[in-house]
Amino acid sequence: TQLLEQSPQFLSIQEGENLTVYCNSSSVFSSLQWYRQEPGEGPVLLVTVVTGGEVKKLKRLTFQFGDARKDSSLHITAAQPGDTGLYLCAGFNAGNNRKLIWGLGTSLAVNP
Amino acid sequence: EPEVTQTPSHQVTQMGQEVILRCVPISNHLYFYWYRQILGQKVEFLVSFYNNEISEKSEIFDDQFSVERPDGSNFTLKIRSTKLEDSAMYFCASTPSVSRYGYTFGSGTRLTVV
């Protein structure tokens, strides 16, 4: 069974601070997708990392895929209250199995 | 920005009743999915659909569940006889052919079974 563990589960920080959240697995994935989910809404795709060691930047968000394609991290620089939300990682494997394997998420609160 | 649209946004139903959740995927996408999220728990895969047939389903997707694409735009999830434990957010998603690059999710239907 493939599992994705996200840490920390909850994070409360002040505006302007930096933070890193992690997504770890013992399994290899073809890609890892990061989503952000607001209460009562569906997950919204932020970025997909595909190549081992890949780094992608989305404004103040930096995503990294581990060399072995088993883990990923999300770093936010100078967090703002608008970054508040649930950050989910989801692993994808191709072939007959197209379903996403989800982590439980990191719930981030950025206080003004 | 193309969207996946889900209706209704909220549905309250009595245990044992049938419900149909509706989704309009992005028009040029080829793969369609239903996921659910019980409050406080992980998002769970239910079923994937391609070329007018189920391509994969999870153990959750038992005989009480069915999916249909009745016309060229709608994609529905039917629960024949709802149980209390079916209460959850149900999300529809669609992807173009290369789904490893990311899914587009709808805003979800909150189903409450009483």
Coordinates of N, CA and C in Angstrom, one line a residue:
Chain A
T1 N 0.9 -1.2 0.0 CA 0.0 0.0 0.0 C 0.9 1.2 0.0
Q2 N 0.6 2.1 -0.9 CA 1.4 3.4 -1.0 C 0.8 4.4 0.0
L3 N 1.7 5.0 0.8 CA 1.2 6.0 1.7 C 2.0 7.3 1.5
L4 N 1.4 8.4 1.8 CA 2.1 9.7 1.8 C 1.9 10.3 3.2
E5 N 3.0 10.7 3.9 CA 2.9 11.3 5.2 C 3.3 12.8 5.0
Q6 N 2.5 13.6 5.6 CA 2.8 15.1 5.5 C 3.1 15.6 6.9
S7 N 4.1 16.5 7.0 CA 4.4 17.0 8.3 C 4.8 18.5 8.1
P8 N 4.6 19.4 9.1 CA 3.7 19.0 10.3 C 2.3 19.0 9.9
Q9 N 1.4 18.5 10.7 CA 0.0 18.4 10.4 C -0.6 19.8 10.6
F10 N -0.2 20.6 11.6 CA -0.7 21.9 11.8 C 0.5 22.9 12.0
L11 N 0.4 24.1 11.5 CA 1.4 25.1 11.6 C 0.8 26.5 11.7
S12 N 1.2 27.2 12.7 CA 0.6 28.5 12.9 C 1.8 29.5 13.1
I13 N 1.9 30.4 12.2 CA 3.1 31.3 12.2 C 2.7 32.8 12.0
Q14 N 3.6 33.7 12.2 CA 3.3 35.1 12.0 C 3.7 35.5 10.6
E15 N 3.0 36.5 10.1 CA 3.2 37.1 8.8 C 4.7 37.4 8.7
G16 N 5.3 37.1 7.6 CA 6.7 37.4 7.3 C 7.7 36.3 7.6
E17 N 7.2 35.3 8.3 CA 8.1 34.1 8.6 C 8.2 33.2 7.4
N18 N 9.3 32.4 7.4 CA 9.4 31.4 6.4 C 9.0 30.0 7.0
L19 N 8.6 29.1 6.1 CA 8.2 27.8 6.6 C 8.5 26.7 5.6
T20 N 8.6 25.5 6.0 CA 8.8 24.4 5.1 C 7.8 23.3 5.6
V21 N 7.1 22.7 4.6 CA 6.3 21.5 4.9 C 6.8 20.3 4.1
Y22 N 6.6 19.1 4.6 CA 7.2 18.0 4.0 C 6.1 16.9 3.6
C23 N 6.5 16.2 2.6 CA 5.6 15.1 2.1 C 6.5 13.9 1.8
N24 N 6.4 12.9 2.6 CA 7.3 11.7 2.5 C 6.6 10.4 2.3
S25 N 7.3 9.5 1.6 CA 6.8 8.2 1.3 C 7.9 7.2 1.2
S26 N 7.6 6.0 1.3 CA 8.6 4.9 1.1 C 8.5 4.4 -0.4
S27 N 7.5 5.0 -1.1 CA 7.2 4.5 -2.5 C 7.7 5.6 -3.5
V28 N 8.0 5.1 -4.6 CA 8.4 6.0 -5.7 C 7.2 6.4 -6.5
F29 N 7.1 7.7 -6.9 CA 6.0 8.2 -7.7 C 6.4 8.8 -9.0
S30 N 5.6 8.7 -10.0 CA 5.9 9.3 -11.3 C 5.9 10.8 -11.2
S31 N 5.0 11.3 -10.3 CA 5.0 12.7 -10.1 C 4.4 13.0 -8.7
L32 N 4.7 14.1 -8.1 CA 4.0 14.6 -6.9 C 3.3 15.9 -7.2
Q33 N 2.1 16.0 -6.8 CA 1.3 17.2 -7.1 C 1.0 17.8 -5.8
W34 N 1.1 19.1 -5.7 CA 0.8 19.9 -4.5 C -0.5 20.7 -4.8
Y35 N -1.4 20.6 -3.9 CA -2.7 21.3 -4.0 C -2.9 22.2 -2.7
R36 N -3.7 23.2 -2.9 CA -4.1 24.0 -1.7 C -5.7 23.9 -1.7
Q37 N -6.2 23.7 -0.5 CA -7.6 23.5 -0.3 C -8.1 24.5 0.7
E38 N -9.1 25.3 0.3 CA -9.8 26.2 1.3 C -11.0 25.4 1.8
P39 N -11.5 25.8 3.0 CA -12.6 25.1 3.7 C -13.8 25.1 2.7
G40 N -14.4 23.9 2.5 CA -15.6 23.8 1.7 C -15.4 23.9 0.2
E41 N -14.1 23.8 -0.2 CA -13.8 23.9 -1.6 C -13.0 22.7 -2.0
G42 N -12.9 22.5 -3.3 CA -12.1 21.5 -3.8 C -10.6 21.8 -3.9
P43 N -9.7 20.8 -3.9 CA -8.3 21.1 -4.0 C -7.9 21.9 -5.3
V44 N -7.1 22.8 -5.2 CA -6.6 23.6 -6.4 C -5.1 23.3 -6.6
L45 N -4.8 22.8 -7.8 CA -3.5 22.5 -8.1 C -2.5 23.7 -8.1
L46 N -1.4 23.5 -7.4 CA -0.4 24.5 -7.3 C 0.7 24.2 -8.3
V47 N 1.2 23.0 -8.2 CA 2.4 22.6 -9.0 C 2.5 21.1 -9.1
T48 N 3.1 20.6 -10.1 CA 3.5 19.2 -10.2 C 5.0 19.1 -10.4
V49 N 5.6 18.2 -9.6 CA 7.0 17.9 -9.9 C 7.1 16.5 -10.4
V50 N 8.0 16.4 -11.4 CA 8.0 15.1 -12.2 C 9.4 14.5 -12.1
T51 N 10.4 15.3 -12.2 CA 11.8 14.8 -12.3 C 12.5 14.8 -11.0
G52 N 13.2 13.7 -10.6 CA 13.9 13.7 -9.4 C 14.9 14.8 -9.2
G53 N 14.8 15.5 -8.1 CA 15.7 16.7 -7.8 C 15.1 18.0 -8.4
E54 N 14.0 17.9 -9.0 CA 13.4 19.1 -9.6 C 13.0 20.1 -8.6
V55 N 13.3 21.4 -8.9 CA 12.8 22.5 -8.1 C 11.9 23.4 -8.9
K56 N 10.8 23.7 -8.4 CA 9.9 24.7 -9.1 C 9.5 25.8 -8.2
K57 N 9.5 27.0 -8.7 CA 9.1 28.2 -7.9 C 7.8 28.8 -8.5
L58 N 7.0 29.1 -7.5 CA 5.7 29.8 -7.8 C 5.6 31.0 -6.9
K59 N 6.1 32.1 -7.4 CA 6.2 33.3 -6.5 C 7.0 33.0 -5.3
R60 N 6.4 33.1 -4.1 CA 7.1 32.9 -2.9 C 7.2 31.4 -2.4
L61 N 6.6 30.6 -3.3 CA 6.5 29.1 -2.9 C 7.6 28.4 -3.8
T62 N 8.4 27.6 -3.1 CA 9.4 26.7 -3.8 C 9.1 25.3 -3.5
F63 N 9.0 24.5 -4.5 CA 8.7 23.1 -4.4 C 9.9 22.3 -4.9
Q64 N 10.2 21.2 -4.1 CA 11.3 20.4 -4.5 C 10.9 18.9 -4.5
F65 N 11.3 18.2 -5.5 CA 11.1 16.8 -5.5 C 12.4 16.0 -5.2
G66 N 12.3 15.1 -4.3 CA 13.5 14.4 -3.9 C 14.2 13.6 -5.1
D67 N 15.4 13.4 -4.9 CA 16.2 12.7 -6.0 C 15.6 11.4 -6.3
A68 N 15.1 10.7 -5.3 CA 14.6 9.3 -5.5 C 13.1 9.3 -5.8
R69 N 12.5 10.5 -6.0 CA 11.1 10.7 -6.3 C 10.2 10.0 -5.2
K70 N 10.6 10.1 -4.0 CA 9.8 9.5 -2.9 C 9.3 10.6 -2.0
D71 N 9.9 11.8 -2.1 CA 9.5 12.8 -1.1 C 9.5 14.2 -1.8
S72 N 8.9 15.2 -1.1 CA 8.9 16.5 -1.7 C 8.7 17.5 -0.5
S73 N 9.1 18.7 -0.8 CA 9.0 19.8 0.2 C 8.4 21.0 -0.5
L74 N 7.7 21.8 0.4 CA 7.2 23.1 0.0 C 7.7 24.1 0.9
H75 N 8.4 25.1 0.4 CA 9.0 26.2 1.2 C 8.3 27.5 0.9
I76 N 7.8 28.2 1.9 CA 7.1 29.5 1.6 C 8.0 30.5 2.3
T77 N 8.3 31.5 1.5 CA 9.1 32.6 2.0 C 8.2 33.8 2.3
A78 N 8.5 34.4 3.5 CA 7.7 35.6 3.9 C 6.2 35.4 3.8
A79 N 5.8 34.4 4.6 CA 4.4 34.0 4.5 C 3.4 35.2 4.8
Q80 N 2.3 35.2 4.1 CA 1.3 36.2 4.2 C 0.0 35.6 4.6
P81 N -0.9 36.3 5.2 CA -2.2 35.8 5.7 C -3.0 35.1 4.5
G82 N -2.8 35.5 3.3 CA -3.4 34.9 2.2 C -2.9 33.5 1.9
D83 N -1.8 33.1 2.5 CA -1.3 31.8 2.3 C -2.0 30.7 3.2
T84 N -2.8 31.2 4.1 CA -3.5 30.3 5.0 C -4.4 29.3 4.2
G85 N -4.3 28.1 4.6 CA -5.1 27.0 3.9 C -4.5 25.7 4.2
L86 N -5.1 24.7 3.6 CA -4.6 23.3 3.8 C -3.8 22.9 2.5
Y87 N -2.6 22.5 2.8 CA -1.7 22.2 1.7 C -1.6 20.6 1.6
L88 N -2.0 20.1 0.5 CA -2.0 18.7 0.3 C -1.0 18.2 -0.8
C89 N -0.4 17.1 -0.5 CA 0.4 16.5 -1.6 C -0.3 15.3 -2.0
A90 N -0.1 14.9 -3.3 CA -0.7 13.8 -3.9 C 0.3 13.1 -4.8
G91 N 0.4 11.8 -4.7 CA 1.4 11.1 -5.6 C 0.6 10.4 -6.7
F92 N 1.3 10.4 -7.9 CA 0.6 9.8 -9.0 C 1.6 8.7 -9.6
N93 N 1.0 7.6 -10.0 CA 1.7 6.6 -10.8 C 0.9 6.3 -12.0
A94 N 1.6 6.2 -13.1 CA 1.0 5.9 -14.4 C 0.7 4.4 -14.6
G95 N 0.4 4.0 -15.7 CA 0.0 2.7 -16.0 C -1.4 2.5 -15.8
N96 N -1.8 1.3 -15.3 CA -3.2 1.0 -15.1 C -3.8 1.8 -13.9
N97 N -2.9 2.2 -13.0 CA -3.3 2.8 -11.8 C -3.2 4.3 -12.0
R98 N -4.3 5.0 -12.2 CA -4.2 6.5 -12.4 C -4.7 7.2 -11.2
K99 N -5.0 6.6 -10.1 CA -5.5 7.3 -9.0 C -4.4 8.0 -8.3
L100 N -4.8 9.1 -7.6 CA -3.9 9.9 -6.8 C -3.9 9.3 -5.4
I101 N -2.7 9.2 -4.8 CA -2.5 8.8 -3.4 C -2.3 10.1 -2.6
W102 N -3.1 10.4 -1.6 CA -3.1 11.7 -0.9 C -2.5 11.6 0.5
G103 N -1.8 12.7 0.8 CA -1.5 12.9 2.2 C -2.6 13.5 3.0
L104 N -2.5 13.6 4.3 CA -3.6 14.2 5.1 C -3.5 15.7 5.1
G105 N -2.4 16.3 4.7 CA -2.3 17.7 4.5 C -1.6 18.4 5.7
T106 N -1.1 19.6 5.4 CA -0.6 20.5 6.5 C -1.6 21.7 6.5
S107 N -2.2 21.9 7.7 CA -3.1 23.1 7.8 C -2.2 24.3 8.3
L108 N -2.1 25.3 7.4 CA -1.3 26.4 7.7 C -2.1 27.6 8.1
A109 N -1.8 28.3 9.2 CA -2.4 29.6 9.6 C -1.3 30.6 9.7
V110 N -1.5 31.7 8.9 CA -0.6 32.8 8.9 C -1.3 34.0 9.6
N111 N -0.8 34.4 10.7 CA -1.4 35.4 11.5 C -0.8 36.8 11.2
P112 N -1.7 37.8 11.0 CA -1.2 39.1 10.7 C -0.5 39.8 11.8
Chain B
E1 N -10.3 30.7 -17.3 CA -9.8 29.4 -16.8 C -10.9 28.4 -16.8
P2 N -10.8 27.3 -17.5 CA -11.8 26.3 -17.5 C -12.0 25.7 -16.2
E3 N -13.3 25.3 -15.9 CA -13.6 24.8 -14.5 C -14.4 23.5 -14.6
V4 N -14.3 22.8 -13.5 CA -15.1 21.6 -13.3 C -16.3 22.1 -12.4
T5 N -17.5 21.9 -12.9 CA -18.7 22.4 -12.2 C -19.4 21.2 -11.5
Q6 N -19.7 21.4 -10.2 CA -20.5 20.3 -9.5 C -21.8 20.9 -9.0
T7 N -22.8 20.1 -9.0 CA -24.1 20.4 -8.4 C -24.7 19.2 -7.8
P8 N -25.5 19.4 -6.7 CA -25.6 20.6 -5.9 C -24.4 20.8 -5.1
S9 N -24.3 22.0 -4.4 CA -23.1 22.2 -3.5 C -23.4 21.5 -2.2
H10 N -24.7 21.4 -1.8 CA -25.0 20.7 -0.6 C -26.2 19.9 -0.9
Q11 N -26.2 18.7 -0.2 CA -27.3 17.7 -0.4 C -27.5 17.1 1.0
V12 N -28.7 17.2 1.5 CA -29.1 16.4 2.7 C -30.1 15.4 2.3
T13 N -29.9 14.2 2.7 CA -30.8 13.1 2.4 C -31.0 12.1 3.5
Q14 N -32.1 11.4 3.5 CA -32.3 10.5 4.6 C -31.7 9.1 4.2
M15 N -31.2 8.5 5.2 CA -30.6 7.2 5.1 C -31.5 6.2 4.2
G16 N -30.9 5.6 3.3 CA -31.7 4.7 2.4 C -32.1 5.3 1.1
Q17 N -32.1 6.6 1.0 CA -32.5 7.3 -0.2 C -31.4 7.2 -1.2
E18 N -31.8 7.4 -2.5 CA -30.8 7.5 -3.6 C -30.5 8.9 -3.8
V19 N -29.2 9.2 -4.1 CA -28.8 10.5 -4.5 C -27.9 10.5 -5.8
I20 N -28.0 11.5 -6.5 CA -27.2 11.7 -7.7 C -26.5 13.0 -7.6
L21 N -25.2 12.8 -7.7 CA -24.3 14.0 -7.7 C -23.8 14.3 -9.1
R22 N -23.9 15.5 -9.5 CA -23.6 15.9 -10.9 C -22.3 16.7 -11.1
C23 N -21.7 16.5 -12.2 CA -20.4 17.1 -12.5 C -20.4 17.4 -14.0
V24 N -19.9 18.6 -14.4 CA -19.6 18.9 -15.7 C -18.1 19.1 -15.8
P25 N -17.4 18.1 -16.4 CA -15.9 18.2 -16.5 C -15.5 19.2 -17.5
I26 N -14.2 19.5 -17.6 CA -13.7 20.4 -18.6 C -13.9 19.7 -20.0
S27 N -14.3 20.5 -21.0 CA -14.8 19.9 -22.2 C -13.8 19.0 -23.0
N28 N -12.6 19.4 -23.0 CA -11.6 18.6 -23.8 C -10.8 17.6 -23.0
H29 N -11.2 17.4 -21.7 CA -10.6 16.4 -20.9 C -11.1 15.0 -21.2
L30 N -10.3 14.0 -21.0 CA -10.7 12.7 -21.4 C -10.9 11.7 -20.2
Y31 N -10.3 12.0 -19.1 CA -10.4 11.2 -17.9 C -11.3 11.9 -16.8
F32 N -12.1 11.2 -16.2 CA -13.0 11.7 -15.1 C -12.9 10.9 -13.9
Y33 N -13.0 11.6 -12.8 CA -12.8 10.9 -11.5 C -13.8 11.4 -10.5
W34 N -14.1 10.5 -9.5 CA -14.8 10.9 -8.3 C -13.9 10.6 -7.1
Y35 N -13.7 11.5 -6.2 CA -13.0 11.4 -5.0 C -14.0 11.8 -3.9
R36 N -13.7 11.3 -2.6 CA -14.5 11.8 -1.5 C -13.5 12.2 -0.4
Q37 N -14.0 13.0 0.5 CA -13.2 13.4 1.7 C -14.2 13.5 2.9
I38 N -14.0 12.6 3.8 CA -14.8 12.6 5.0 C -14.1 13.6 5.9
L39 N -14.9 14.4 6.7 CA -14.4 15.5 7.5 C -13.2 15.0 8.3
G40 N -12.1 15.7 8.1 CA -10.9 15.4 8.9 C -10.0 14.3 8.4
Q41 N -10.4 13.7 7.3 CA -9.7 12.5 6.8 C -9.1 12.8 5.4
K42 N -8.3 11.9 4.9 CA -7.7 12.1 3.7 C -8.7 12.0 2.5
V43 N -8.3 12.7 1.4 CA -9.0 12.5 0.2 C -8.9 11.1 -0.3
E44 N -10.0 10.5 -0.7 CA -10.0 9.1 -1.1 C -10.5 8.9 -2.5
F45 N -9.8 8.1 -3.2 CA -10.2 7.8 -4.6 C -11.4 6.9 -4.6
L46 N -12.4 7.2 -5.4 CA -13.5 6.3 -5.6 C -13.5 5.6 -7.0
V47 N -13.4 6.3 -8.1 CA -13.5 5.7 -9.4 C -12.9 6.6 -10.4
S48 N -12.4 6.0 -11.5 CA -12.0 6.7 -12.7 C -12.7 6.2 -13.9
F49 N -12.9 7.1 -14.9 CA -13.8 6.8 -16.0 C -13.1 7.3 -17.2
Y50 N -13.1 6.4 -18.2 CA -12.4 6.8 -19.5 C -13.1 6.1 -20.6
N51 N -13.3 6.8 -21.7 CA -13.9 6.2 -22.9 C -15.2 5.5 -22.6
N52 N -16.0 6.1 -21.8 CA -17.4 5.7 -21.4 C -17.4 4.4 -20.6
E53 N -16.3 4.1 -19.9 CA -16.4 3.0 -19.0 C -15.5 3.2 -17.8
I54 N -15.7 2.5 -16.7 CA -14.9 2.6 -15.5 C -13.5 2.0 -15.8
S55 N -12.5 2.8 -15.5 CA -11.1 2.2 -15.8 C -10.5 1.7 -14.5
E56 N -10.9 2.2 -13.3 CA -10.5 1.7 -12.1 C -11.5 2.1 -11.0
K57 N -11.7 1.3 -10.0 CA -12.5 1.7 -8.8 C -11.8 1.2 -7.6
S58 N -12.1 1.9 -6.5 CA -11.6 1.5 -5.2 C -12.5 0.5 -4.5
E59 N -12.0 0.0 -3.3 CA -12.9 -0.9 -2.5 C -14.1 -0.2 -2.0
I60 N -14.0 1.1 -1.9 CA -15.1 1.9 -1.4 C -16.3 1.9 -2.4
F61 N -16.0 1.8 -3.6 CA -16.9 1.9 -4.7 C -17.6 0.6 -4.9
D62 N -18.6 0.3 -4.0 CA -19.2 -1.0 -4.0 C -20.5 -0.9 -4.9
D63 N -21.3 -2.0 -4.8 CA -22.5 -2.1 -5.7 C -23.5 -0.9 -5.4
Q64 N -23.4 -0.2 -4.3 CA -24.3 0.9 -4.1 C -23.9 2.1 -4.9
F65 N -22.7 2.1 -5.5 CA -22.3 3.3 -6.3 C -22.3 3.0 -7.8
S66 N -22.6 4.0 -8.6 CA -22.5 3.8 -10.0 C -22.2 5.2 -10.6
V67 N -21.5 5.2 -11.8 CA -21.2 6.4 -12.5 C -21.8 6.3 -13.9
E68 N -22.0 7.4 -14.5 CA -22.6 7.5 -15.8 C -22.2 8.8 -16.5
R69 N -22.1 8.7 -17.8 CA -21.9 9.9 -18.6 C -23.0 9.9 -19.6
P70 N -24.2 10.4 -19.1 CA -25.4 10.3 -19.9 C -25.4 11.0 -21.2
D71 N -24.6 12.1 -21.3 CA -24.5 12.9 -22.6 C -23.1 13.3 -22.7
G72 N -22.8 14.2 -23.6 CA -21.4 14.6 -23.9 C -20.8 15.5 -22.8
S73 N -21.6 16.0 -21.8 CA -21.0 16.9 -20.9 C -21.1 16.5 -19.4
N74 N -22.2 15.8 -19.0 CA -22.4 15.5 -17.6 C -21.7 14.2 -17.2
F75 N -21.3 14.1 -16.0 CA -20.7 12.9 -15.4 C -21.3 12.8 -14.0
T76 N -22.0 11.7 -13.8 CA -22.8 11.6 -12.5 C -22.3 10.5 -11.6
L77 N -22.5 10.7 -10.3 CA -22.2 9.6 -9.3 C -23.6 9.4 -8.6
K78 N -24.0 8.1 -8.7 CA -25.2 7.7 -8.0 C -24.9 6.9 -6.8
I79 N -25.5 7.2 -5.7 CA -25.5 6.3 -4.5 C -26.9 5.8 -4.3
R80 N -27.1 4.5 -4.5 CA -28.4 3.9 -4.5 C -29.2 4.0 -3.2
S81 N -28.5 3.6 -2.1 CA -29.1 3.5 -0.8 C -28.1 4.1 0.2
T82 N -28.3 5.4 0.5 CA -27.2 6.0 1.3 C -27.2 5.5 2.7
K83 N -26.0 5.5 3.2 CA -25.7 5.2 4.6 C -25.2 6.4 5.3
L84 N -25.2 6.4 6.6 CA -24.7 7.5 7.4 C -23.2 7.7 7.1
E85 N -22.5 6.7 6.9 CA -21.0 6.8 6.6 C -20.7 7.3 5.2
D86 N -21.7 7.5 4.4 CA -21.5 8.1 3.1 C -21.4 9.7 3.2
S87 N -21.7 10.2 4.4 CA -21.6 11.7 4.5 C -20.2 12.1 4.3
A88 N -20.0 13.0 3.4 CA -18.6 13.4 3.0 C -18.7 14.5 2.0
M89 N -17.6 15.1 1.7 CA -17.5 16.0 0.5 C -17.1 15.1 -0.7
Y90 N -17.8 15.2 -1.8 CA -17.6 14.4 -3.0 C -17.0 15.4 -4.0
F91 N -15.9 15.0 -4.5 CA -15.2 15.9 -5.5 C -15.1 15.2 -6.9
C92 N -15.5 15.9 -7.9 CA -15.3 15.4 -9.3 C -14.0 16.0 -9.8
A93 N -13.3 15.3 -10.6 CA -12.1 15.9 -11.2 C -12.0 15.4 -12.7
S94 N -11.3 16.1 -13.5 CA -11.0 15.7 -14.8 C -9.6 16.0 -15.2
T95 N -9.0 15.3 -16.1 CA -7.7 15.5 -16.6 C -7.7 15.3 -18.1
P96 N -6.7 16.0 -18.8 CA -6.5 15.6 -20.2 C -5.8 14.3 -20.3
S97 N -5.3 13.9 -21.4 CA -4.8 12.6 -21.5 C -3.6 12.3 -20.6
V98 N -2.8 13.4 -20.3 CA -1.6 13.1 -19.5 C -1.9 13.6 -18.1
S99 N -2.5 12.7 -17.3 CA -3.0 13.1 -16.0 C -1.9 13.3 -14.9
R100 N -0.7 12.8 -15.2 CA 0.3 12.9 -14.1 C 0.7 14.4 -13.8
Y101 N 0.3 15.3 -14.7 CA 0.7 16.7 -14.5 C -0.3 17.5 -13.7
G102 N -1.4 16.9 -13.3 CA -2.3 17.6 -12.4 C -3.8 17.4 -12.8
Y103 N -4.6 17.4 -11.8 CA -6.0 17.3 -11.9 C -6.7 18.6 -11.7
T104 N -7.9 18.8 -12.3 CA -8.7 20.0 -12.0 C -9.9 19.4 -11.3
F105 N -10.1 19.9 -10.1 CA -11.2 19.5 -9.2 C -12.3 20.5 -9.2
G106 N -13.5 20.0 -9.1 CA -14.7 20.9 -8.8 C -14.7 21.3 -7.4
S107 N -15.7 22.2 -7.0 CA -15.8 22.7 -5.7 C -16.4 21.7 -4.7
G108 N -16.9 20.6 -5.2 CA -17.4 19.6 -4.4 C -18.9 19.7 -4.1
T109 N -19.5 18.5 -3.6 CA -20.8 18.5 -3.1 C -20.7 17.9 -1.7
R110 N -21.3 18.7 -0.8 CA -21.3 18.2 0.6 C -22.5 17.4 0.8
L111 N -22.3 16.1 1.0 CA -23.5 15.2 1.2 C -23.6 14.9 2.7
T112 N -24.8 15.1 3.2 CA -25.1 14.8 4.6 C -26.2 13.8 4.6
V113 N -25.9 12.6 5.2 CA -27.0 11.6 5.3 C -27.5 11.6 6.8
V114 N -28.8 11.7 6.9 CA -29.3 11.8 8.3 C -30.3 10.6 8.6

